[in-house]
mmCIF file of C-alpha atoms and ligand atoms in Angstrom:
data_model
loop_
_atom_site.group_PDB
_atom_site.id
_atom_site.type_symbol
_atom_site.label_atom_id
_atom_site.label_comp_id
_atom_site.label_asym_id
_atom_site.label_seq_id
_atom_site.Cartn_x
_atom_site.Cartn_y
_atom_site.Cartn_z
ATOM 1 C CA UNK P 1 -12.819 12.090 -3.667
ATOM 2 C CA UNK P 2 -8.851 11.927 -3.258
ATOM 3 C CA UNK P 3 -7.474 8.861 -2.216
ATOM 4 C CA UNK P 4 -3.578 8.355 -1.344
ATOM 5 C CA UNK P 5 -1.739 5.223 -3.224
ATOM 6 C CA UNK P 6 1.335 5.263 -1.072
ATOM 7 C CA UNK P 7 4.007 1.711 -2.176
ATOM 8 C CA UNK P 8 7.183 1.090 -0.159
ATOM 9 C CA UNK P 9 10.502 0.159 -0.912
ATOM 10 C CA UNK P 10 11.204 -1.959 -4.274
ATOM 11 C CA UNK P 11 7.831 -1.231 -5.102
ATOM 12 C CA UNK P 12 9.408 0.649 -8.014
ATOM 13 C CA UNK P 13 11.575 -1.355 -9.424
ATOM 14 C CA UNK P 14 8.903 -4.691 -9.721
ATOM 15 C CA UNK P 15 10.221 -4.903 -13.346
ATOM 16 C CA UNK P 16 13.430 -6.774 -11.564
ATOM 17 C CA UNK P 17 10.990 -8.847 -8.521
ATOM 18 C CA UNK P 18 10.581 -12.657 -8.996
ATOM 19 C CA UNK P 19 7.379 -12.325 -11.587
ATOM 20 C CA UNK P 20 6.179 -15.764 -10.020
ATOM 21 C CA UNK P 21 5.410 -13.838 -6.872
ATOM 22 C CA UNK P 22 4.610 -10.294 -8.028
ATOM 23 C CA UNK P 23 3.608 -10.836 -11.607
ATOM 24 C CA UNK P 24 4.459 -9.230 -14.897
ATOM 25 C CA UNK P 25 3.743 -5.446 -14.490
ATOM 26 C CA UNK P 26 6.012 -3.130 -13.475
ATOM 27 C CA UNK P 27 5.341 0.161 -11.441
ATOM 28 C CA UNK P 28 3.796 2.570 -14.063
ATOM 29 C CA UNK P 29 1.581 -0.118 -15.500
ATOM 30 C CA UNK P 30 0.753 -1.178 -11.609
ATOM 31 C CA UNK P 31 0.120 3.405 -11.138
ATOM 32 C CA UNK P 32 -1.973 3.126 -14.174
ATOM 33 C CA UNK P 33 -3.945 0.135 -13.223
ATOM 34 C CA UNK P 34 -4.625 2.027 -9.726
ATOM 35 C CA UNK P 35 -5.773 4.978 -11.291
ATOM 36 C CA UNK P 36 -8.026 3.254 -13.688
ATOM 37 C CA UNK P 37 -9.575 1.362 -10.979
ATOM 38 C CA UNK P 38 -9.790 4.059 -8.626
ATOM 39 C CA UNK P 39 -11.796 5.832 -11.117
ATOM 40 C CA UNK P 40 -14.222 3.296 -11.195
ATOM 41 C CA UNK P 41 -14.805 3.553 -7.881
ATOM 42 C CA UNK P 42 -15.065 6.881 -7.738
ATOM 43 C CA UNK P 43 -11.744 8.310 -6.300
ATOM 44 C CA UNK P 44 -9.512 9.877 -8.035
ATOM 45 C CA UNK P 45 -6.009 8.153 -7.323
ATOM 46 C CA UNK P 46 -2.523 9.959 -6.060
ATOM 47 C CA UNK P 47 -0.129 7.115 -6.527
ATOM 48 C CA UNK P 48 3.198 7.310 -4.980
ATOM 49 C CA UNK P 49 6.308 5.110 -4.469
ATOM 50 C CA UNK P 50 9.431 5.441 -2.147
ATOM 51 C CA UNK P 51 12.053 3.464 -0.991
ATOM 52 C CA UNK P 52 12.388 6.039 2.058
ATOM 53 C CA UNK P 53 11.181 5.310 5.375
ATOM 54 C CA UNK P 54 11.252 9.053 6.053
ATOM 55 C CA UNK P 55 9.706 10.095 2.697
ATOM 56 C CA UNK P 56 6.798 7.454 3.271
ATOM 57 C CA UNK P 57 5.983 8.967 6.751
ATOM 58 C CA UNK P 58 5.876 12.880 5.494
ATOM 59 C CA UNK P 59 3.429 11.391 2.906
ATOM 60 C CA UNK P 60 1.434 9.946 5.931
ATOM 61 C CA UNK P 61 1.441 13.102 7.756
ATOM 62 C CA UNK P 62 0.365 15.062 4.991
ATOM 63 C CA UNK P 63 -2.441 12.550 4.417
ATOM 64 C CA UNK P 64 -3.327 13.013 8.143
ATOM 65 C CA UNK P 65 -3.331 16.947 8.311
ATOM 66 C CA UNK P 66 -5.592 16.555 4.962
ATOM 67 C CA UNK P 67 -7.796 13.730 6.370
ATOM 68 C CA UNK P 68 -7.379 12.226 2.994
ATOM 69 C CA UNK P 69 -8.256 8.366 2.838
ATOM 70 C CA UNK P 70 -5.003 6.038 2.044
ATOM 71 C CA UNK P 71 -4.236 2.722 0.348
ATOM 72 C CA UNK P 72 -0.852 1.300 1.567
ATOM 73 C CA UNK P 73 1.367 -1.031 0.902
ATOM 74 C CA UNK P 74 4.539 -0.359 3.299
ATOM 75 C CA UNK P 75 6.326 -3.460 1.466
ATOM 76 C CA UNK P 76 8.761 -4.904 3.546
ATOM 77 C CA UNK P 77 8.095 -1.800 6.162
ATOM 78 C CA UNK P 78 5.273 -3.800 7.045
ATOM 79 C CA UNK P 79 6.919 -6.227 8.639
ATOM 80 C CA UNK P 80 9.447 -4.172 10.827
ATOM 81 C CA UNK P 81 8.676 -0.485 11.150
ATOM 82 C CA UNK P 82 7.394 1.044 14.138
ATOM 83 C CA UNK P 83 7.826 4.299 13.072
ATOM 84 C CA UNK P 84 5.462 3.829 10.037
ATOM 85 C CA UNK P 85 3.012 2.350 11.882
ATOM 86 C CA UNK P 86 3.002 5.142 14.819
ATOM 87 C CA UNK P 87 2.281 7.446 11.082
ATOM 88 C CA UNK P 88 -0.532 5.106 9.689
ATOM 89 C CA UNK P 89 -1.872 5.350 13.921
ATOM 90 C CA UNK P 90 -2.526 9.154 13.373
ATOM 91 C CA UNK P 91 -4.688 8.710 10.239
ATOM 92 C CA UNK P 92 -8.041 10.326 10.503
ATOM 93 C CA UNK P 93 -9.526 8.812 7.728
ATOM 94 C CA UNK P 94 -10.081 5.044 6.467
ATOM 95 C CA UNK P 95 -6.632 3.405 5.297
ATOM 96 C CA UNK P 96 -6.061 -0.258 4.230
ATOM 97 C CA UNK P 97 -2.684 -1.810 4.024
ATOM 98 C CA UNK P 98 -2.473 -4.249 0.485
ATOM 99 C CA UNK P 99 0.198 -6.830 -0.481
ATOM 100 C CA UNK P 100 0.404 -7.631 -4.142
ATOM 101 C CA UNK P 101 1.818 -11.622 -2.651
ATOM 102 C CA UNK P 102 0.163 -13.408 0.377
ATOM 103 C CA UNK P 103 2.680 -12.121 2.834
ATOM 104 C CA UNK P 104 0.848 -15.735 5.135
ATOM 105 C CA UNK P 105 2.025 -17.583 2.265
ATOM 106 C CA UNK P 106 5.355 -17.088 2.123
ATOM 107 C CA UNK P 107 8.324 -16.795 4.634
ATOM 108 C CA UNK P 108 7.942 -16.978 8.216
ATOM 109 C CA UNK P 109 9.683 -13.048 8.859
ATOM 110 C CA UNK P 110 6.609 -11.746 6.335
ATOM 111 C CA UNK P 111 4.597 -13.283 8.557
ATOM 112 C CA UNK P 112 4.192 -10.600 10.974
ATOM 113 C CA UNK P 113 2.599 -7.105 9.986
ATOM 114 C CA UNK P 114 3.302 -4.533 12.836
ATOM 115 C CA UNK P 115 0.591 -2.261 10.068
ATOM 116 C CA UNK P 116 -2.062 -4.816 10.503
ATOM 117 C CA UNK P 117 -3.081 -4.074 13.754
ATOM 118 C CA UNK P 118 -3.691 0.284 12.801
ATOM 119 C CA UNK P 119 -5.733 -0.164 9.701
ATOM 120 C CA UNK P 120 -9.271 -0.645 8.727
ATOM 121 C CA UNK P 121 -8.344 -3.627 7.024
ATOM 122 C CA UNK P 122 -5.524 -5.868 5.013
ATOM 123 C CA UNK P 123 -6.060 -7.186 1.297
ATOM 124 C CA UNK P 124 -2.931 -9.299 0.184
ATOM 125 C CA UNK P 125 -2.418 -12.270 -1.785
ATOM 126 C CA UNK P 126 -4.504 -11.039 -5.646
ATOM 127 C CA UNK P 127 -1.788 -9.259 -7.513
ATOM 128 C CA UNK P 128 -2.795 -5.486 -8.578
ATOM 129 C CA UNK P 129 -6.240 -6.618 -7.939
ATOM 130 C CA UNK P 130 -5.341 -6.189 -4.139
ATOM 131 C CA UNK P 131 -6.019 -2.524 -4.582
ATOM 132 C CA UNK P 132 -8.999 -2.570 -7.034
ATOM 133 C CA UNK P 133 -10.451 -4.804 -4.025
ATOM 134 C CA UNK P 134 -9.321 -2.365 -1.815
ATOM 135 C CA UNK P 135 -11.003 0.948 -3.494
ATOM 136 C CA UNK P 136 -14.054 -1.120 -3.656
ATOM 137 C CA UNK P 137 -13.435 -1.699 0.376
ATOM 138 C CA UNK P 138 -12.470 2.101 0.819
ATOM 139 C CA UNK P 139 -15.812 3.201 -1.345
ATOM 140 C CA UNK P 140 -18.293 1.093 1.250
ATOM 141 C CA UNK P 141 -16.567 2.608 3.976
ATOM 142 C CA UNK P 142 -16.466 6.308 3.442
HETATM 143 C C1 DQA J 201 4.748 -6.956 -0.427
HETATM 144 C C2 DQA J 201 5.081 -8.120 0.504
HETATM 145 C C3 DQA J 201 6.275 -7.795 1.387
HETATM 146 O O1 DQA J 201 6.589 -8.901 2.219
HETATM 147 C C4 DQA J 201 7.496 -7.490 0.531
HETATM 148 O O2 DQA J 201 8.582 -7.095 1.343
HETATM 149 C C5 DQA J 201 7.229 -6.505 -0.542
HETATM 150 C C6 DQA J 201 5.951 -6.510 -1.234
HETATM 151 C C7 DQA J 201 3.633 -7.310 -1.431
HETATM 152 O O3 DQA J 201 3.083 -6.406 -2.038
HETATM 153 O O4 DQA J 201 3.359 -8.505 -1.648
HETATM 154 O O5 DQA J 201 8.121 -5.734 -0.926
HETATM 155 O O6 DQA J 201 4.280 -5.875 0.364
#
């Protein structure tokens, strides 16, 4: 079964992010992880990145009209974007949001997640493993 990887803004470019926080691989090595993983579950992985708000939510639709599950982490969207949460609202299948960081952990603005509250579920806080865990979640669901 499909599965939709979708990554926000500066998810791209994690070669240049703090490595204490979001560790030492950079976005193809992160894509490549997913897919691994995702095959291990048993989903085969569509991994996308965008720094666009409006990109992100045509992604969303699509994954809507397709009723395809999604894995999301909106980045620093999460914490501020109503628009990208109305798009994760008209999901029809399972999504989960993921943080690679504890977004709790950290400063008080990533403390709020205006995604949290449209999703089956939020995994943050274990690096890449945040979506292994989450295609593990995603497989007991579906
Ligand atoms: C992030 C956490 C967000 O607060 C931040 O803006 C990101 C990445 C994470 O994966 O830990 O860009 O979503």
């Amino acid at each position: 079964m499909k599965v939709l990887v979708l990554n926000g803004p500066n998810l791209g470019r994690l070669d240049l992010r703090n490595s204490a926080i979001y560790g030492d691989m950079d976005f193809a090595a992160l894509a490549d992880f997913i897919r691994k993983s995702a095959t291990e579950s048993g989903f085969d992985a569509d991994v996308r990145q965008s720094d666009s708000e409006t990109q992100l939510i045509s992604w969303l639709h699509e994954a809507a009209d397709a009723k395809t599950p999604v894995i999301f982490n909106p980045a620093a969207f999460t914490h501020y974007s109503y628009a990208i949460r109305d798009a994760v609202d008209m999901l029809k299948a399972p999504v989960i949001e993921v943080h690679l960081s504890n977004p709790l952990s950290r400063e008080e603005f990533r403390h709020t997640s205006v995604i949290s509250g449209v999703v089956h579920g939020t995994i943050g806080g274990f690096g890449p493993d945040s979506y292994r865990l989450a295609l593990i979640a995603l497989k007991a669901l579906i």
